[in-house]
Tab-separated table of C-alpha atoms in Angstrom:
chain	number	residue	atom	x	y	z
A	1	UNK	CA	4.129	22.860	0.516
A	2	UNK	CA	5.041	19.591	2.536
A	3	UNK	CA	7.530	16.996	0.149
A	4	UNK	CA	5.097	15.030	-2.182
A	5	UNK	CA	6.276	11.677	-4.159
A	6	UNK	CA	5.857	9.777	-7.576
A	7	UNK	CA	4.190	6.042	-7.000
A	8	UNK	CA	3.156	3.614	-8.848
A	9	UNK	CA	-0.271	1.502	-8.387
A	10	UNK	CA	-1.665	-1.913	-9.550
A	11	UNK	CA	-3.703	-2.052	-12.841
A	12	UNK	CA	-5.690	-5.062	-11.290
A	13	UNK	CA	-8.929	-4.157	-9.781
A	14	UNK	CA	-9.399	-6.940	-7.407
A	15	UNK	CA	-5.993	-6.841	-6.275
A	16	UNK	CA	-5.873	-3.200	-5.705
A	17	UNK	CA	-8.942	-3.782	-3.741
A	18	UNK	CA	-8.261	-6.653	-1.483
A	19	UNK	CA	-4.868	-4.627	-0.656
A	20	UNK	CA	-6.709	-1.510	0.143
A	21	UNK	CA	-9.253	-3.284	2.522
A	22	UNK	CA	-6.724	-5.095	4.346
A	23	UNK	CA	-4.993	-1.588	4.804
A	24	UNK	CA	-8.202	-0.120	5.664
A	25	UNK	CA	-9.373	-2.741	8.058
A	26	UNK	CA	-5.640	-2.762	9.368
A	27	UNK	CA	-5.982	1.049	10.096
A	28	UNK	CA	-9.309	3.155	9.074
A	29	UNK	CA	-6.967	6.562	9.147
A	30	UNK	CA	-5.392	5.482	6.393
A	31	UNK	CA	-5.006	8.302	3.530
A	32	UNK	CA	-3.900	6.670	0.264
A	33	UNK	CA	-4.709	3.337	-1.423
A	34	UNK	CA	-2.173	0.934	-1.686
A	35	UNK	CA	1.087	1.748	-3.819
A	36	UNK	CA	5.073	1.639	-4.013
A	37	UNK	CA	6.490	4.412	-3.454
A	38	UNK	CA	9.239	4.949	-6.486
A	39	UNK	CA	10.508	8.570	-6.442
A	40	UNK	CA	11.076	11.565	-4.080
A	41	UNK	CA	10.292	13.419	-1.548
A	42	UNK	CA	10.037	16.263	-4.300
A	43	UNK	CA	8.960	19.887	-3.621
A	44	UNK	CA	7.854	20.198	-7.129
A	45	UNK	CA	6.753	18.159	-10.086
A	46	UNK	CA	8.974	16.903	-12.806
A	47	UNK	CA	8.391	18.125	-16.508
A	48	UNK	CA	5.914	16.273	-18.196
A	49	UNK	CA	8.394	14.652	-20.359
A	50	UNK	CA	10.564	13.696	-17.496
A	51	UNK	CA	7.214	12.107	-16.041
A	52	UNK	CA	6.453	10.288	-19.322
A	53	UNK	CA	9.772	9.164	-19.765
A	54	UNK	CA	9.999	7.459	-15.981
A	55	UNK	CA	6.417	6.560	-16.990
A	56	UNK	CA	7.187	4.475	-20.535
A	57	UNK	CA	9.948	2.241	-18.089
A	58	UNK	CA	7.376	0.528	-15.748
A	59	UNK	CA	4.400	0.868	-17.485
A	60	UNK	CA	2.960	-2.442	-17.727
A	61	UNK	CA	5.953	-4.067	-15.604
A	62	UNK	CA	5.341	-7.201	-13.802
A	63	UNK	CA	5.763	-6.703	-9.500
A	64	UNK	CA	6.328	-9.939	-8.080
A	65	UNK	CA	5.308	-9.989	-4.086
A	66	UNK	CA	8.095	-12.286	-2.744
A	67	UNK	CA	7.411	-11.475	1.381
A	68	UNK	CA	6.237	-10.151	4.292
A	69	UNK	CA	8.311	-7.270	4.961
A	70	UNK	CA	8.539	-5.122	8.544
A	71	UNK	CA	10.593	-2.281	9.728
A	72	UNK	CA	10.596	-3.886	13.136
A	73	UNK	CA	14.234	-3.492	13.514
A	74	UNK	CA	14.260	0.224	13.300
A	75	UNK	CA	12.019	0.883	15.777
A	76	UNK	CA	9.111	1.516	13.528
A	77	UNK	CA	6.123	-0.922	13.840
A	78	UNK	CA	5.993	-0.740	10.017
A	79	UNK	CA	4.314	-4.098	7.727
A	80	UNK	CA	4.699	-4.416	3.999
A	81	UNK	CA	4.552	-6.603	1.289
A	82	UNK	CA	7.932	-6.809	-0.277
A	83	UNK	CA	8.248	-6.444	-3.936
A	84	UNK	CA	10.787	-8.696	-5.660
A	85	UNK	CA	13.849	-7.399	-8.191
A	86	UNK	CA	12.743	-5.294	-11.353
A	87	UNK	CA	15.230	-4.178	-13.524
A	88	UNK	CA	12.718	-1.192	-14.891
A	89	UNK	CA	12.115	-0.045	-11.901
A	90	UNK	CA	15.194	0.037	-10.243
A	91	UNK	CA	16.085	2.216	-13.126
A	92	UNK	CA	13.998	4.779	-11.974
A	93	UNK	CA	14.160	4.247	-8.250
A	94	UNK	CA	15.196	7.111	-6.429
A	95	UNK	CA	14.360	7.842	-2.462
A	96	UNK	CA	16.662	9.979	-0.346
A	97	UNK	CA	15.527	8.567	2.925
A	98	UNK	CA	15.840	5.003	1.464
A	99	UNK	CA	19.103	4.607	-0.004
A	100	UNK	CA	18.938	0.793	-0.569
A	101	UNK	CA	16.478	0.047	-3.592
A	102	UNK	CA	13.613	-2.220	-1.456
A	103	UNK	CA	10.129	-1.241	-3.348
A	104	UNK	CA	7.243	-2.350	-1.237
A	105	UNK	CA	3.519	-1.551	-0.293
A	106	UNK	CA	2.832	-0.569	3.434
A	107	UNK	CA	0.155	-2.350	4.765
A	108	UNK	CA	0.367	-1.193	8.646
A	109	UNK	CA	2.770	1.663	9.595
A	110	UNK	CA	1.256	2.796	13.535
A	111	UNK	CA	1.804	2.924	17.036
A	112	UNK	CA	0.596	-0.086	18.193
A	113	UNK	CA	3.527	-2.527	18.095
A	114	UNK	CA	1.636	-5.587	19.380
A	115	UNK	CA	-0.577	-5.327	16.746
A	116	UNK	CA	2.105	-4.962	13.941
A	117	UNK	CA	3.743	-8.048	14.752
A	118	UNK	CA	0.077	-9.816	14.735
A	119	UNK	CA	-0.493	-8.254	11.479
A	120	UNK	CA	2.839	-9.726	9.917
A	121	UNK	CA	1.973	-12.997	11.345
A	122	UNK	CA	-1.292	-13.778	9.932
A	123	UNK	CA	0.043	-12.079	6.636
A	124	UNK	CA	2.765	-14.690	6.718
A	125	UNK	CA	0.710	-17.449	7.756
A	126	UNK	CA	-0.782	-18.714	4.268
A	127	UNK	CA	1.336	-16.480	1.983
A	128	UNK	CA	1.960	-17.114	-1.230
A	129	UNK	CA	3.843	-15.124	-3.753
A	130	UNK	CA	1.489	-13.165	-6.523
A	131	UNK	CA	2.111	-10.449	-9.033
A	132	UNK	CA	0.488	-7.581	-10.558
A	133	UNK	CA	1.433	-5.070	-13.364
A	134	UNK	CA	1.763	-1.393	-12.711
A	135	UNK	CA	0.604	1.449	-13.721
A	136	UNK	CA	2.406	4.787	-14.775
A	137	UNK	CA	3.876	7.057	-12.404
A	138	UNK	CA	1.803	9.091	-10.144
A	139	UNK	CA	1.877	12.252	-8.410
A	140	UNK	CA	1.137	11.828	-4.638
A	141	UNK	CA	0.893	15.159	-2.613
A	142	UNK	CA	-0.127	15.394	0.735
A	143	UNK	CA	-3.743	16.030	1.432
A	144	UNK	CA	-4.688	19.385	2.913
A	145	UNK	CA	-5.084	18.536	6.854
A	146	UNK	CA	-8.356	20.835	6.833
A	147	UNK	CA	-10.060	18.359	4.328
A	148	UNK	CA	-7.987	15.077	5.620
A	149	UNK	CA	-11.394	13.483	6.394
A	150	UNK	CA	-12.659	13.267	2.784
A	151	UNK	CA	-9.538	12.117	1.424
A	152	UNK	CA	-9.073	9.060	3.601
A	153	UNK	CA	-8.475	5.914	2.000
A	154	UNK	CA	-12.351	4.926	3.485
A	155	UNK	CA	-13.973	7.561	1.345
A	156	UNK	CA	-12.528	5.904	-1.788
A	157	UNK	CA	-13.444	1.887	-0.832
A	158	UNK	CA	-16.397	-0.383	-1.912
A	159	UNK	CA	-17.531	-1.604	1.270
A	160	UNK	CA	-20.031	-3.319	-0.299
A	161	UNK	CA	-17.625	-5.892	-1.837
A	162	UNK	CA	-15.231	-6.277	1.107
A	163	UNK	CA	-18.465	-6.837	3.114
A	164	UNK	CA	-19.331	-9.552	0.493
A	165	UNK	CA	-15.733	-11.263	0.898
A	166	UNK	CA	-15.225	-11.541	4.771
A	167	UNK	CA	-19.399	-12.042	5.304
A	168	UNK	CA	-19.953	-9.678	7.344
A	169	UNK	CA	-21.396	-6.048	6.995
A	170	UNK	CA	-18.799	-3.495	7.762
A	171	UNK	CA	-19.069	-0.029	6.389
A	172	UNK	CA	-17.326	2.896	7.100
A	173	UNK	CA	-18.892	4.077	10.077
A	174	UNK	CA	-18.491	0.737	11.830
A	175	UNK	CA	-14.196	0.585	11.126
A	176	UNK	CA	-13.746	2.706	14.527
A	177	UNK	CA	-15.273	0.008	16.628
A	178	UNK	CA	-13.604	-3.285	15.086
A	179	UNK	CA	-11.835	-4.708	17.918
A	180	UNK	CA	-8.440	-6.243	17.183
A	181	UNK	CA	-9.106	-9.615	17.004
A	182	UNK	CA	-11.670	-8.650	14.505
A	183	UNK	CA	-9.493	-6.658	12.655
A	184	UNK	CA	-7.016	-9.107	12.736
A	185	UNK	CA	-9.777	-11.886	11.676
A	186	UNK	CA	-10.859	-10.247	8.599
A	187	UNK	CA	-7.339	-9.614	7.207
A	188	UNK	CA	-6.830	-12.990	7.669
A	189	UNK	CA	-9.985	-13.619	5.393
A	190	UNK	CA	-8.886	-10.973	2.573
A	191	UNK	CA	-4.727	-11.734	2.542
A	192	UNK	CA	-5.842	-15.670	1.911
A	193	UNK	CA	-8.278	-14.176	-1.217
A	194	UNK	CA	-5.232	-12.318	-2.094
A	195	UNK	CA	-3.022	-14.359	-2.409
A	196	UNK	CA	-5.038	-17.035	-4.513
A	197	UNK	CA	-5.873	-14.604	-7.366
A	198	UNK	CA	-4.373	-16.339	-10.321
């Protein structure tokens, strides 16, 4: 069994959605809405009072998005949105291949290295700093590779509301053939939605 982690997601609705279209539109191979990543890797599950415990800390918990994050520097053409201090969580934080405590949400994490850097440009260019609250902690496993396809973020997603915020009719049979600019166009459209919810 490949190393699986505990996460935690937004309770808002139009906040998890907006973050999980710009991820989609940002890459459609994307597996797993958007989320910080707060324990592991683990090979196994921790007791259900162990999980309820970690669970009864952040529950609720304010997240504060304070930046536009990147792993640029390490060679990895990673974007985020950078979560700011939080006591609760930091209580519980605990990632062996991150030893410094910096909870965040991946947005873009690919190849293309051009197009990360565009990506945390037009992220940064009308940002403004909103919260959310959190839910418990969640199990993430990885997906079984044979049945990848159903389990990609785009299975889960209402297309018919992103289509309804960047005006235009998307679906996802036509993510494959957004160009770039497009791409880059209609994240600029959703991250400005984003970051005006109140």
């Amino acid at each position: 069994m490949n190393p699986a982690f505990y996460v935690a997601y937004p309770t808002d609705n139009n906040i998890k959605l907006l973050i999980n279209a710009i991820r989609v539109i940002a890459d459609e191979n994307q597996r797993t809405q958007g989320h910080i990543t707060v324990r592991g890797p683990y090979k196994k599950r921790l007791t259900e009072n162990k999980e309820n415990e970690f669970s009864s800390l952040i529950k609720g918990e304010k997240i504060l998005i304070n930046n536009i994050g990147n792993f640029f520097d390490f060679n990895q053409n990673t974007v985020f949105f950078k979560c700011d201090e939080n006591e609760n969580l930091k209580k519980i934080w605990m990632k062996t291949s991150y030893k410094e405590y910096n909870p965040h949400i991946t947005i873009y994490n690919g190849k293309d290295s051009d197009f990360a850097h565009n990506i945390h440009s037009i992220l940064l260019e009308n940002f403004t700093p909103f919260c959310f609250r959190i839910e418990k902690i969640s199990w993430l496993e990885p997906k079984d590779k044979e049945k990848l396809e159903l389990f990609h973020l785009k299975s889960m997603i209402d297309f018919d509301n992103i289509a309804k915020l960047i005006n235009y009719n998307i679906d996802s049979s036509k993510l494959i053939n957004l160009s770039k600019s497009d791409r880059l166009k209609y994240i600029s459209i959703l991250s400005k939605k984003l970051y005006e919810i109140k």
